[in-house]
Tab-separated table of C-alpha atoms in Angstrom:
chain	number	residue	atom	x	y	z
A	1	MET	CA	-41.062	-96.404	220.579
A	2	GLU	CA	-44.341	-97.850	219.298
A	3	ILE	CA	-47.158	-95.295	219.503
A	4	PHE	CA	-50.841	-96.217	219.537
A	5	THR	CA	-53.941	-94.003	219.452
A	6	ALA	CA	-57.242	-95.067	220.996
A	7	TYR	CA	-60.429	-93.280	219.979
A	8	ILE	CA	-62.993	-93.775	222.744
A	9	ASP	CA	-66.763	-93.403	222.691
A	10	GLU	CA	-69.644	-94.725	224.781
A	11	ALA	CA	-73.089	-96.144	224.147
A	12	GLY	CA	-75.883	-96.069	226.699
A	13	ASP	CA	-76.186	-93.919	229.797
A	14	GLU	CA	-75.171	-94.044	233.455
A	15	GLY	CA	-78.616	-94.072	235.061
A	16	PHE	CA	-80.086	-97.210	236.612
A	17	GLY	CA	-83.086	-95.942	238.574
A	18	LYS	CA	-85.653	-96.425	235.807
A	19	LEU	CA	-84.509	-98.859	233.151
A	20	LYS	CA	-86.292	-99.131	229.805
A	21	GLN	CA	-89.061	-101.674	229.504
A	22	PRO	CA	-90.251	-103.420	226.305
A	23	ARG	CA	-92.896	-101.518	224.334
A	24	GLN	CA	-92.465	-98.438	226.517
A	25	ILE	CA	-91.013	-95.106	225.477
A	26	GLY	CA	-88.354	-93.572	227.694
A	27	GLY	CA	-86.238	-94.969	230.476
A	28	GLN	CA	-82.536	-95.627	230.894
A	29	SER	CA	-80.442	-98.117	228.958
A	30	HIS	CA	-79.784	-101.558	230.430
A	31	TRP	CA	-76.126	-101.341	229.372
A	32	LEU	CA	-73.366	-98.773	229.448
A	33	ILE	CA	-70.549	-99.632	227.052
A	34	MET	CA	-67.187	-97.922	226.690
A	35	GLY	CA	-65.580	-98.733	223.359
A	36	ALA	CA	-62.251	-97.961	221.735
A	37	MET	CA	-60.829	-98.206	218.250
A	38	LEU	CA	-57.062	-98.676	218.497
A	39	VAL	CA	-54.646	-97.857	215.666
A	40	ARG	CA	-50.885	-97.771	215.360
A	41	ALA	CA	-49.212	-94.439	214.628
A	42	LYS	CA	-48.330	-95.524	211.077
A	43	ASN	CA	-52.053	-95.932	210.332
A	44	ASP	CA	-53.475	-93.017	212.299
A	45	ALA	CA	-53.079	-90.571	209.393
A	46	LYS	CA	-55.118	-92.942	207.215
A	47	VAL	CA	-58.200	-92.857	209.456
A	48	PRO	CA	-59.871	-89.847	207.737
A	49	THR	CA	-59.373	-91.591	204.373
A	50	TRP	CA	-60.980	-94.752	205.736
A	51	LYS	CA	-63.947	-92.765	207.000
A	52	ARG	CA	-64.406	-90.931	203.703
A	53	ALA	CA	-64.275	-94.195	201.757
A	54	ILE	CA	-67.042	-95.633	203.924
A	55	ARG	CA	-69.069	-92.452	203.803
A	56	GLU	CA	-68.860	-92.295	199.994
A	57	LYS	CA	-70.714	-95.588	199.799
A	58	PHE	CA	-73.808	-93.611	200.813
A	59	PRO	CA	-73.972	-90.836	198.153
A	60	GLU	CA	-77.548	-89.986	199.135
A	61	LYS	CA	-76.443	-88.847	202.604
A	62	ARG	CA	-75.870	-85.108	202.858
A	63	SER	CA	-73.772	-85.148	206.002
A	64	LYS	CA	-70.053	-85.885	205.726
A	65	ASP	CA	-70.111	-87.497	209.167
A	66	LEU	CA	-70.726	-91.109	210.056
A	67	HIS	CA	-73.161	-91.442	212.922
A	68	TRP	CA	-74.461	-94.904	213.750
A	69	ALA	CA	-77.813	-93.657	215.048
A	70	LYS	CA	-78.580	-92.082	211.668
A	71	LEU	CA	-77.793	-95.187	209.595
A	72	ASN	CA	-80.418	-97.659	208.445
A	73	HIS	CA	-79.974	-101.433	208.601
A	74	ASP	CA	-78.390	-101.810	205.159
A	75	GLN	CA	-75.936	-98.981	205.826
A	76	ARG	CA	-74.973	-100.492	209.172
A	77	VAL	CA	-74.179	-103.763	207.440
A	78	VAL	CA	-71.892	-101.914	205.013
A	79	VAL	CA	-70.141	-99.945	207.770
A	80	SER	CA	-69.486	-102.986	209.955
A	81	SER	CA	-68.259	-104.967	206.941
A	82	GLU	CA	-65.858	-102.194	205.936
A	83	LEU	CA	-64.549	-101.817	209.493
A	84	SER	CA	-63.903	-105.555	209.618
A	85	SER	CA	-61.218	-105.238	206.933
A	86	LEU	CA	-59.235	-102.331	208.426
A	87	PRO	CA	-55.915	-102.653	210.344
A	88	ILE	CA	-57.509	-101.722	213.654
A	89	ARG	CA	-58.281	-103.340	216.979
A	90	ALA	CA	-61.374	-102.858	219.117
A	91	ALA	CA	-61.847	-103.008	222.878
A	92	LEU	CA	-65.049	-102.766	224.877
A	93	THR	CA	-65.931	-102.688	228.548
A	94	LEU	CA	-69.544	-103.481	229.367
A	95	SER	CA	-71.689	-102.801	232.425
A	96	HIS	CA	-75.066	-104.547	232.706
A	97	LYS	CA	-76.630	-101.930	234.933
A	98	VAL	CA	-79.450	-104.132	236.207
A	99	THR	CA	-76.886	-105.544	238.660
A	100	ILE	CA	-76.018	-102.181	240.244
A	101	PRO	CA	-79.047	-101.455	242.489
A	102	GLU	CA	-78.391	-104.573	244.609
A	103	SER	CA	-74.611	-104.199	244.684
A	104	LYS	CA	-72.535	-102.707	247.469
A	105	TYR	CA	-71.458	-99.968	245.054
A	106	ALA	CA	-74.996	-98.738	244.287
A	107	SER	CA	-74.657	-95.515	246.278
A	108	THR	CA	-71.219	-94.845	244.777
A	109	PHE	CA	-72.406	-95.250	241.202
A	110	LYS	CA	-75.340	-92.909	241.769
A	111	THR	CA	-72.823	-90.055	241.711
A	112	LYS	CA	-72.650	-88.627	238.203
A	113	GLY	CA	-69.567	-89.670	236.305
A	114	VAL	CA	-68.412	-92.411	238.667
A	115	LEU	CA	-69.629	-95.385	236.607
A	116	TYR	CA	-68.356	-93.744	233.414
A	117	ASN	CA	-64.893	-93.173	234.892
A	118	TYR	CA	-64.819	-96.678	236.375
A	119	LEU	CA	-65.460	-98.256	232.983
A	120	VAL	CA	-62.919	-95.907	231.392
A	121	ARG	CA	-60.364	-97.213	233.880
A	122	TRP	CA	-61.102	-100.856	233.021
A	123	LEU	CA	-60.897	-100.075	229.329
A	124	ILE	CA	-57.629	-98.142	229.539
A	125	GLU	CA	-55.966	-100.806	231.702
A	126	ARG	CA	-56.598	-103.338	228.947
A	127	LEU	CA	-55.491	-100.979	226.197
A	128	ILE	CA	-52.231	-100.362	228.040
A	129	LEU	CA	-51.513	-104.057	228.493
A	130	PHE	CA	-52.281	-104.791	224.848
A	131	CYS	CA	-50.020	-101.968	223.625
A	132	GLN	CA	-47.251	-103.067	225.958
A	133	THR	CA	-47.507	-106.639	224.700
A	134	ARG	CA	-47.637	-105.698	221.015
A	135	SER	CA	-44.661	-103.321	221.188
A	136	TRP	CA	-42.383	-105.614	223.230
A	137	PRO	CA	-39.391	-105.404	223.481
A	138	ASP	CA	-39.696	-101.768	222.410
A	139	PRO	CA	-41.422	-99.284	224.752
A	140	ALA	CA	-45.005	-98.241	224.002
A	141	GLN	CA	-47.018	-95.067	224.340
A	142	LEU	CA	-50.805	-94.852	224.322
A	143	ARG	CA	-52.522	-91.655	223.236
A	144	ILE	CA	-56.249	-91.216	223.811
A	145	VAL	CA	-58.934	-89.133	222.130
A	146	PHE	CA	-62.335	-89.040	223.851
A	147	SER	CA	-65.602	-88.212	222.155
A	148	LYS	CA	-66.848	-85.134	223.999
A	149	ARG	CA	-69.659	-86.029	226.362
A	150	GLY	CA	-71.880	-83.405	227.922
A	151	GLY	CA	-71.451	-83.015	231.665
A	152	THR	CA	-68.179	-84.965	231.878
A	153	ASP	CA	-65.317	-83.310	233.758
A	154	TYR	CA	-62.313	-84.523	231.818
A	155	GLU	CA	-59.824	-82.696	234.032
A	156	SER	CA	-61.166	-84.633	237.018
A	157	MET	CA	-60.812	-87.788	234.950
A	158	LYS	CA	-57.167	-86.970	234.273
A	159	ASP	CA	-56.647	-86.424	238.002
A	160	TYR	CA	-58.224	-89.838	238.656
A	161	LEU	CA	-55.888	-91.462	236.137
A	162	ARG	CA	-52.919	-89.772	237.815
A	163	LEU	CA	-54.039	-91.273	241.137
A	164	LEU	CA	-54.067	-94.679	239.478
A	165	ARG	CA	-50.602	-94.028	238.063
A	166	ASN	CA	-49.398	-93.111	241.560
A	167	GLY	CA	-50.956	-96.212	243.138
A	168	GLN	CA	-53.476	-94.224	245.185
A	169	ASP	CA	-56.672	-95.845	243.902
A	170	SER	CA	-59.227	-96.898	246.522
A	171	ILE	CA	-60.454	-99.916	244.490
A	172	LYS	CA	-57.403	-102.035	243.759
A	173	ALA	CA	-57.220	-103.755	240.396
A	174	PRO	CA	-56.434	-107.496	240.278
A	175	ARG	CA	-53.689	-106.862	237.729
A	176	SER	CA	-50.738	-104.484	237.601
A	177	THR	CA	-50.766	-101.744	234.978
A	178	ASN	CA	-47.844	-99.740	233.646
A	179	TRP	CA	-49.573	-96.366	233.722
A	180	ASP	CA	-46.439	-94.660	232.418
A	181	ILE	CA	-47.422	-95.956	228.964
A	182	LEU	CA	-50.470	-93.675	228.959
A	183	ASP	CA	-49.906	-90.061	227.953
A	184	ILE	CA	-52.294	-88.580	230.529
A	185	ASP	CA	-51.375	-84.947	229.896
A	186	GLY	CA	-51.882	-85.448	226.174
A	187	ILE	CA	-55.447	-86.803	226.447
A	188	GLN	CA	-57.673	-85.017	223.935
A	189	VAL	CA	-61.431	-84.405	223.998
A	190	GLU	CA	-63.056	-83.668	220.649
A	191	ASP	CA	-66.511	-83.305	219.164
A	192	HIS	CA	-67.633	-86.407	217.302
A	193	SER	CA	-67.819	-84.477	214.038
A	194	ASN	CA	-64.217	-83.242	214.261
A	195	ARG	CA	-62.389	-86.571	214.297
A	196	ALA	CA	-62.863	-89.431	211.877
A	197	GLY	CA	-61.505	-91.848	214.464
A	198	LEU	CA	-64.288	-90.958	216.873
A	199	GLN	CA	-66.883	-91.583	214.185
A	200	LEU	CA	-65.486	-95.045	213.536
A	201	ALA	CA	-65.274	-95.718	217.280
A	202	ASP	CA	-68.935	-94.710	217.558
A	203	CYS	CA	-69.856	-97.294	214.925
A	204	ILE	CA	-67.879	-100.061	216.628
A	205	THR	CA	-69.229	-99.308	220.095
A	206	SER	CA	-72.791	-98.960	218.857
A	207	ALA	CA	-72.609	-102.224	216.898
A	208	PHE	CA	-71.876	-104.115	220.114
A	209	PHE	CA	-74.440	-102.071	222.038
A	210	THR	CA	-77.087	-103.086	219.487
A	211	ALA	CA	-76.127	-106.737	220.045
A	212	LEU	CA	-76.773	-106.494	223.794
A	213	GLU	CA	-79.298	-103.729	224.442
A	214	PRO	CA	-82.939	-104.812	223.956
A	215	ASN	CA	-84.853	-102.642	221.516
A	216	ILE	CA	-88.401	-101.440	222.107
A	217	TYR	CA	-89.677	-104.951	221.253
A	218	GLY	CA	-87.170	-106.673	223.537
A	219	ASN	CA	-85.094	-107.957	220.613
A	220	PHE	CA	-81.353	-107.815	219.865
A	221	GLU	CA	-79.382	-107.382	216.629
A	222	PRO	CA	-75.939	-109.024	216.863
A	223	SER	CA	-75.254	-109.302	213.127
A	224	TYR	CA	-73.296	-106.025	212.925
A	225	ALA	CA	-71.001	-106.852	215.841
A	226	ARG	CA	-70.435	-110.393	214.597
A	227	ARG	CA	-68.594	-108.899	211.623
A	228	LEU	CA	-66.216	-107.210	214.076
A	229	ILE	CA	-65.471	-109.998	216.539
A	230	HIS	CA	-62.137	-110.795	214.869
A	231	GLN	CA	-61.091	-107.158	215.412
A	232	LEU	CA	-61.311	-107.457	219.204
A	233	MET	CA	-57.987	-107.177	221.013
A	234	SER	CA	-56.507	-110.427	222.244
A	235	ILE	CA	-53.392	-111.484	224.080
A	236	GLY	CA	-52.243	-115.016	223.452
A	237	GLY	CA	-55.431	-115.579	221.471
A	238	ARG	CA	-57.540	-114.672	224.512
A	239	THR	CA	-60.230	-112.040	223.970
A	240	LYS	CA	-61.929	-112.456	227.341
A	241	ASP	CA	-61.061	-109.579	229.703
A	242	CYS	CA	-58.967	-108.045	226.940
A	243	GLY	CA	-60.947	-107.097	223.851
A	244	LEU	CA	-64.281	-107.571	225.571
A	245	THR	CA	-64.698	-107.219	229.327
A	246	ILE	CA	-67.981	-107.485	231.204
A	247	VAL	CA	-68.411	-105.911	234.659
A	248	PRO	CA	-69.220	-107.818	236.808
A	249	GLY	CA	-68.315	-111.219	235.345
A	250	LEU	CA	-70.582	-112.993	232.894
A	251	HIS	CA	-72.602	-115.044	235.373
A	252	ALA	CA	-72.857	-112.272	237.956
A	253	ALA	CA	-74.025	-109.874	235.254
A	254	ASN	CA	-77.396	-111.632	235.078
A	255	CYS	CA	-77.628	-111.553	231.280
A	256	GLY	CA	-80.320	-113.215	229.252
A	257	PRO	CA	-79.429	-116.374	227.289
A	258	GLU	CA	-79.080	-114.537	223.956
A	259	GLN	CA	-76.695	-112.017	225.481
A	260	MET	CA	-74.642	-114.696	227.226
A	261	ASP	CA	-74.330	-116.668	224.000
A	262	PHE	CA	-73.180	-113.574	222.121
A	263	ILE	CA	-70.563	-112.687	224.728
A	264	ARG	CA	-69.249	-116.243	224.716
A	265	GLU	CA	-69.106	-116.066	220.936
A	266	CYS	CA	-66.970	-112.928	221.204
A	267	TRP	CA	-64.626	-114.685	223.620
A	268	CYS	CA	-64.341	-117.814	221.489
A	269	GLY	CA	-64.423	-116.337	217.999
A	270	ARG	CA	-61.167	-114.373	217.984
A	271	THR	CA	-58.274	-115.646	215.906
A	272	PRO	CA	-54.770	-114.406	216.844
A	273	GLY	CA	-53.757	-111.356	214.821
A	274	PRO	CA	-50.811	-108.950	214.531
């Protein structure tokens, strides 16, 4: 059996009632991104060593942790460059929240945790399919470690995933998913500081968030994520709706031209890997 571990983190928040505006302090993020770093079992034990090697490139930092928000531009360039050379895969599911208020699901997504869990579902479905494809003809198992998020009921999330496994979901997916591949009972929730994999997942997720989320001046910084595009999961060379999935689709998501160009670049820039 081929075993994979996905370390999952998020960037952004769930709220969409008062989105951030340029040159204004406060407000909610325009995007919520769920991101995963996927490693095979044979490499999982190496993850702490990878993190230490990256961290040691910044001897002036006192903390042993890697936290994207605390890195300056030059350090972010180093981290994304180092991650680009590791035997990992990345997967991201993106919600452009400006589309939610006018959607038929607006009242549903106002409930705390619903949008988060919905994006988790989309992400896990793609992780499962990728693992199944990469392990064929051998069976696969996917293990998941979540970065602990305040206010999230992970037991309710597990119950939701069991409903999906049992075919009892109210919103049917357009694709079939072999939920038996996911070890639901074995899902772990850890503090960011306790798992090196979560720290690397934070850096990957945040790099793509920085490429899409406007800063206080309304600008974007895609250079970090561009170093990681080739790490996105793909099936048959296709990254779209595999390594990078946007909800709703690209045109319905009402992105700006810079964001659309970057997403298309992610979908076109992946070369088939192992």
